[in-house]
Short mmCIF file of C-alpha atoms in Angstrom, two decimals:
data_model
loop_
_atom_site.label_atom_id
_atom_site.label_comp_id
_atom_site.label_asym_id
_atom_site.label_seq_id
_atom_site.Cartn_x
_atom_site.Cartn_y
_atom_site.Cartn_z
CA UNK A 1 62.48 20.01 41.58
CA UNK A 2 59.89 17.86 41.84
CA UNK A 3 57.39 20.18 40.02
CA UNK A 4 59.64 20.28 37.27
CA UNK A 5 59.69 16.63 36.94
CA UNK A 6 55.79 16.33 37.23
CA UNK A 7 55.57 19.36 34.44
CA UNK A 8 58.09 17.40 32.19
CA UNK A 9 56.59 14.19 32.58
CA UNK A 10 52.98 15.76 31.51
CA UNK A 11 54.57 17.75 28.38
CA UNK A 12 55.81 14.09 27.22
CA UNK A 13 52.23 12.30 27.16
CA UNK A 14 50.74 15.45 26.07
CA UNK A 15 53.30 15.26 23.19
CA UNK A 16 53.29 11.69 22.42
CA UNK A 17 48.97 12.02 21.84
CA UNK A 18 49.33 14.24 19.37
CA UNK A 19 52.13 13.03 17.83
CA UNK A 20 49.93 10.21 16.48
CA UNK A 21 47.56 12.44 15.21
CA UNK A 22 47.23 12.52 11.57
CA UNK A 23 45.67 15.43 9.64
CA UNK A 24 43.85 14.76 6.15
CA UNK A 25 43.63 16.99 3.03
CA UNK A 26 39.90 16.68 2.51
CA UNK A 27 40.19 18.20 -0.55
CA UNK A 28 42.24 15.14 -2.18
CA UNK A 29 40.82 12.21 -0.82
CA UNK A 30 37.95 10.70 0.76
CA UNK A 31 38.51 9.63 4.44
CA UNK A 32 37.13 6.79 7.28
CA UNK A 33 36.86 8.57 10.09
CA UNK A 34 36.82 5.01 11.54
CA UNK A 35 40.57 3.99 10.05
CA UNK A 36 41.70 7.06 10.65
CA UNK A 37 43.20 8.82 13.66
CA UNK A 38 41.66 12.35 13.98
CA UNK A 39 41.42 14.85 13.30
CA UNK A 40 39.75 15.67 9.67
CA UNK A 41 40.00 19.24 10.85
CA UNK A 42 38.45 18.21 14.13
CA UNK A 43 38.97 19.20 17.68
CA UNK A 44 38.42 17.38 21.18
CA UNK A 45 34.96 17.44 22.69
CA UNK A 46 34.98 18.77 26.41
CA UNK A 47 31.31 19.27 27.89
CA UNK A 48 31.49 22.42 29.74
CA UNK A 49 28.11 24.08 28.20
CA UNK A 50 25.37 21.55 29.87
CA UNK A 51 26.94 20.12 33.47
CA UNK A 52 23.81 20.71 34.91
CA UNK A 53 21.55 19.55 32.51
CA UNK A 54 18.34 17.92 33.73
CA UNK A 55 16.03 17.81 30.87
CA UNK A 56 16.06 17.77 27.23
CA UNK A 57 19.22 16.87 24.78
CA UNK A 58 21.15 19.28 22.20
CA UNK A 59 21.46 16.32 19.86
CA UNK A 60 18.80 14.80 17.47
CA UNK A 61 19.98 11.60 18.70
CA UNK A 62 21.66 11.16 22.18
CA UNK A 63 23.09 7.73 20.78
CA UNK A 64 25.87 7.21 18.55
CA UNK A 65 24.64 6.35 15.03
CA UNK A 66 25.79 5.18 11.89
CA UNK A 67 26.63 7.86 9.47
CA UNK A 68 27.62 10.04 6.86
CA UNK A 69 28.59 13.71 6.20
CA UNK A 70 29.48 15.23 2.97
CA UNK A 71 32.07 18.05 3.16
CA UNK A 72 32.16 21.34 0.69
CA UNK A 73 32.06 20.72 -3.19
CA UNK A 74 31.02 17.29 -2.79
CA UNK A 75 34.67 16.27 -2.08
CA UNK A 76 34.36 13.53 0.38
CA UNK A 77 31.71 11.46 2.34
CA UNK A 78 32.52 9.89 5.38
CA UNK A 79 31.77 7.53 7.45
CA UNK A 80 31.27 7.22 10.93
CA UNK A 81 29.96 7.12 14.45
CA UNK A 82 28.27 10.31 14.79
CA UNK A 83 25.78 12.52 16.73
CA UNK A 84 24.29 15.64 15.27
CA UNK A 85 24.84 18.80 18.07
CA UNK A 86 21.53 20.76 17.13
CA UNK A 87 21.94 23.85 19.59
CA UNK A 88 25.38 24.47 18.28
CA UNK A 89 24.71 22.76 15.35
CA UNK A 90 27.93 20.86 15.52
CA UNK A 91 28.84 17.21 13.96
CA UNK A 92 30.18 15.15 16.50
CA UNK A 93 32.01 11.60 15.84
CA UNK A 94 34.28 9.13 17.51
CA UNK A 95 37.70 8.19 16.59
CA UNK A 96 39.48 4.64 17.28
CA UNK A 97 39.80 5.71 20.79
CA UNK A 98 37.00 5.98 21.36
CA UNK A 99 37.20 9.78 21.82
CA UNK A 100 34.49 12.35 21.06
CA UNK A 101 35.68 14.90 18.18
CA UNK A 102 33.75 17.66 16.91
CA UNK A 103 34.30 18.20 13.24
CA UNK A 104 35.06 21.51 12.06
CA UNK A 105 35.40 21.33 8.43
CA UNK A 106 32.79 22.77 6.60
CA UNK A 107 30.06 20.45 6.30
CA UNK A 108 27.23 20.66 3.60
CA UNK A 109 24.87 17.02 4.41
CA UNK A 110 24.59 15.12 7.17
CA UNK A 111 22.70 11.39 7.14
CA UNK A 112 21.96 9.43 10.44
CA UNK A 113 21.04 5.99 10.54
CA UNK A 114 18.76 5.25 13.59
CA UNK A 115 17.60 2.00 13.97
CA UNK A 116 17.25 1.40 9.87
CA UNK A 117 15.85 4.73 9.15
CA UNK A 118 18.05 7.02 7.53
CA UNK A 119 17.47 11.04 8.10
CA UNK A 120 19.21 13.32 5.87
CA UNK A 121 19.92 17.08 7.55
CA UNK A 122 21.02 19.92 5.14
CA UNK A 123 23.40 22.72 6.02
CA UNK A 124 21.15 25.76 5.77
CA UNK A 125 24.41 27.59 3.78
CA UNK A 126 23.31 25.05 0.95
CA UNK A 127 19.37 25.84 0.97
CA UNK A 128 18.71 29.46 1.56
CA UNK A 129 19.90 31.14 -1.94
CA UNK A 130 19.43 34.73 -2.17
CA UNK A 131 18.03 34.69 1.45
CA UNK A 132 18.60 34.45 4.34
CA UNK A 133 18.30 31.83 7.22
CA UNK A 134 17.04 32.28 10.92
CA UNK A 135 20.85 30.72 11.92
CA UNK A 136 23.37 28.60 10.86
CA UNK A 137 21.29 25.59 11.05
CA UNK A 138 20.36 22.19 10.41
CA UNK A 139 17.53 21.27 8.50
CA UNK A 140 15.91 17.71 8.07
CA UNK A 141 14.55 16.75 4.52
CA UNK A 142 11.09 15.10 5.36
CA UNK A 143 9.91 15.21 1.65
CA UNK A 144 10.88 16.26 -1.56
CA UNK A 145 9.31 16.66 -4.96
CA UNK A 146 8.90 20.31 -6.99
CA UNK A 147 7.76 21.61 -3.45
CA UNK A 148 10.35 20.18 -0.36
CA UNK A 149 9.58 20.09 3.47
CA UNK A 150 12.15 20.55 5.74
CA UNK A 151 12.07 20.56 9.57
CA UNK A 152 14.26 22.52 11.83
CA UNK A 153 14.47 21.33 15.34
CA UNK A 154 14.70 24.91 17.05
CA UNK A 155 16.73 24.34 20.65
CA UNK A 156 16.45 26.78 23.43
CA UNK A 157 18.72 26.52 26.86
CA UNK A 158 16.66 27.45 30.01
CA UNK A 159 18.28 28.25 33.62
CA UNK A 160 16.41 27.86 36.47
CA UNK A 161 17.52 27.56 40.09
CA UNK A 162 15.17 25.38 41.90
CA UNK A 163 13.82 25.96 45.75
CA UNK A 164 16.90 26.29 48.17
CA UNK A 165 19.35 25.59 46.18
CA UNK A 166 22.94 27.37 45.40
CA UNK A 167 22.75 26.22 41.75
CA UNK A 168 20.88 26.32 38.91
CA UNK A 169 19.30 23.64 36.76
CA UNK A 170 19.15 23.36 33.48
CA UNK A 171 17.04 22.30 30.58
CA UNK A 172 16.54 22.03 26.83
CA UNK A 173 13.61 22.76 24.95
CA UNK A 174 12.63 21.35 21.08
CA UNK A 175 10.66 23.85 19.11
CA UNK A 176 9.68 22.23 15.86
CA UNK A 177 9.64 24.66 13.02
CA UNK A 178 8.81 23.70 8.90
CA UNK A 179 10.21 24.85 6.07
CA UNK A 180 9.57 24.52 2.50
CA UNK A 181 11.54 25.49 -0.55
CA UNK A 182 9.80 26.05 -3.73
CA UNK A 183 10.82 27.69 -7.13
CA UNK A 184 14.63 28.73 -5.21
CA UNK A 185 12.08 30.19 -2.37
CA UNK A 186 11.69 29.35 1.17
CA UNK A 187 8.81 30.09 3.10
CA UNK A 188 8.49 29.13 7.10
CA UNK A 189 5.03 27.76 7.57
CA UNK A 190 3.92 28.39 11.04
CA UNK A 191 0.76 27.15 11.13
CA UNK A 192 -1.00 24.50 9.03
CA UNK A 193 -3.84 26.40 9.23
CA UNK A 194 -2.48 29.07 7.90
CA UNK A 195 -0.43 27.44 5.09
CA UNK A 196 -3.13 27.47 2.45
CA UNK A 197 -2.44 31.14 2.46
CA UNK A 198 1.23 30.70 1.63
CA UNK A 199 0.09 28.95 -2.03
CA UNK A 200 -1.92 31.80 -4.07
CA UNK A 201 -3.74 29.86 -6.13
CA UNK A 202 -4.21 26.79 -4.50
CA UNK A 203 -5.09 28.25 -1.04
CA UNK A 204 -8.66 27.03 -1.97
CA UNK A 205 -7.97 23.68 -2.66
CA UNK A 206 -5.53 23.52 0.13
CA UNK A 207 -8.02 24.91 2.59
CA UNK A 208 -10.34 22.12 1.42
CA UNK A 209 -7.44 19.63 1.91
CA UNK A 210 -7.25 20.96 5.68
CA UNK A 211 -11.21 20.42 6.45
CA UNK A 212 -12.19 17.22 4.58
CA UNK A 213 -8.60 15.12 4.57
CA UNK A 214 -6.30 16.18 7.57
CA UNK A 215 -6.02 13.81 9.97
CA UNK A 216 -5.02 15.43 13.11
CA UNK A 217 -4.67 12.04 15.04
CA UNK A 218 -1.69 11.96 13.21
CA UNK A 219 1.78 13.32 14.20
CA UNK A 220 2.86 16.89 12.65
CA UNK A 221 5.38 15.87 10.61
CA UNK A 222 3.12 12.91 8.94
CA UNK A 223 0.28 16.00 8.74
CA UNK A 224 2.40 18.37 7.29
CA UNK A 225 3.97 15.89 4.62
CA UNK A 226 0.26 14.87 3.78
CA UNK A 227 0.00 18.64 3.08
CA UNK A 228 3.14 19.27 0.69
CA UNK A 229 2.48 16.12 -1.10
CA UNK A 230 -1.28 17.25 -1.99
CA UNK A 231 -0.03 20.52 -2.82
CA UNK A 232 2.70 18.88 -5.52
CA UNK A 233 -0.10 17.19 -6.59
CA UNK A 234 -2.64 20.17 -7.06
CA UNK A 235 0.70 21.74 -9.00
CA UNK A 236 1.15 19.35 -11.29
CA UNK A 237 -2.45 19.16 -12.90
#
């Protein structure tokens, strides 16, 4: 009897939650994701994946940012509290409640606002015409002109079980790959120094680039946009 009572009284707050749930066409309308209750075709977040997580994150930012995603055929931007999930490559936002949601409609553009700068991920579905991509992935615009740069922020999990003990540990590794799309191509560059080779006739005057103007004090991305802005340059004489 008194099982029965608990399992009633459960069903009715179970119940009740989702009763106030209310689910948006995105196809008609544009939607807050901050004045309104979830789910935009979104489920509940439960963290089963990294428990044990010592190092390294799955997100570009750990924090909750301002943002923006922009759903398929450019039907609706919205605004919200987000984190971008780059191992599953998952958008994740909060509702009123403060709850974490993960969204599952189909997403094409992401922008995160950290701290007044505003990065800009693109779905790789939206990118990779007549080719195709390493995963379904993320990719962040660093610069565009005739030839774009794009990063890709490659996450790997790693289990190990550390000296004497009955569980293992586990950690995240960032592996930065770059991307650039130009003439409806992509090409991977995986080493500067090996990028002139990528540009036919400017690999000469891109290999000159490399020994008389890189600055490799500088951080890769800064090095690499140095690089795709020259090239757009040399393309345009």
């Amino acid at each position: 009897m008194k099982k029965t009572i608990v399992a009633a009284f459960l069903f009715l707050i179970f119940n009740s939650s989702f009763s106030q749930i209310k689910t948006v066409d995105v196809d008609k309308a544009s939607v807050d994701l901050n004045t309104t209750f979830y789910t935009v075709e979104g489920t509940p977040f439960l963290n089963t994946k990294f428990v044990r997580l010592v190092e390294g994150s799955p997100y570009f930012r750990t924090e909750w940012c301002p943002g923006s995603v922009l759903l398929k055929n450019n039907k609706a931007a919205i605004p919200a509290k987000i984190k971008l999930d780059l191992f599953d490559n998952e958008v994740h936002y909060l509702d009123n409640n403060n709850n974490e949601i993960v969204l599952t409609a189909v997403v094409q553009k992401v922008m995160v606002n950290d701290l007044g700068t505003e990065y800009t991920f693109h779905h790789a579905s939206t990118l990779y015409s007549g080719s195709v991509p390493p995963k379904t992935t993320w990719h962040l615009k660093l610069y565009e002109d005739s030839v774009t740069l794009y990063k890709y922020f490659e996450k790997r999990l790693v289990e190990r079980k550390p000296y004497n003990s009955a569980t293992y540990e586990q950690t995240i590794q960032t592996y930065d790959r770059y991307w650039v799309s130009c003439n409806g191509k992509q090409v991977l560059i995986k080493k500067l120094k090996d990028a002139p080779a990528l540009f036919g006739d400017q690999k000469m005057a891109l290999e000159l680039f490399l020994k008389n103007e890189d600055d490799k004090s500088a951080s890769m991305d800064d090095r690499m946009i140095a690089f795709i802005k020259h090239l757009n340059a040399l393309l345009k004489k």
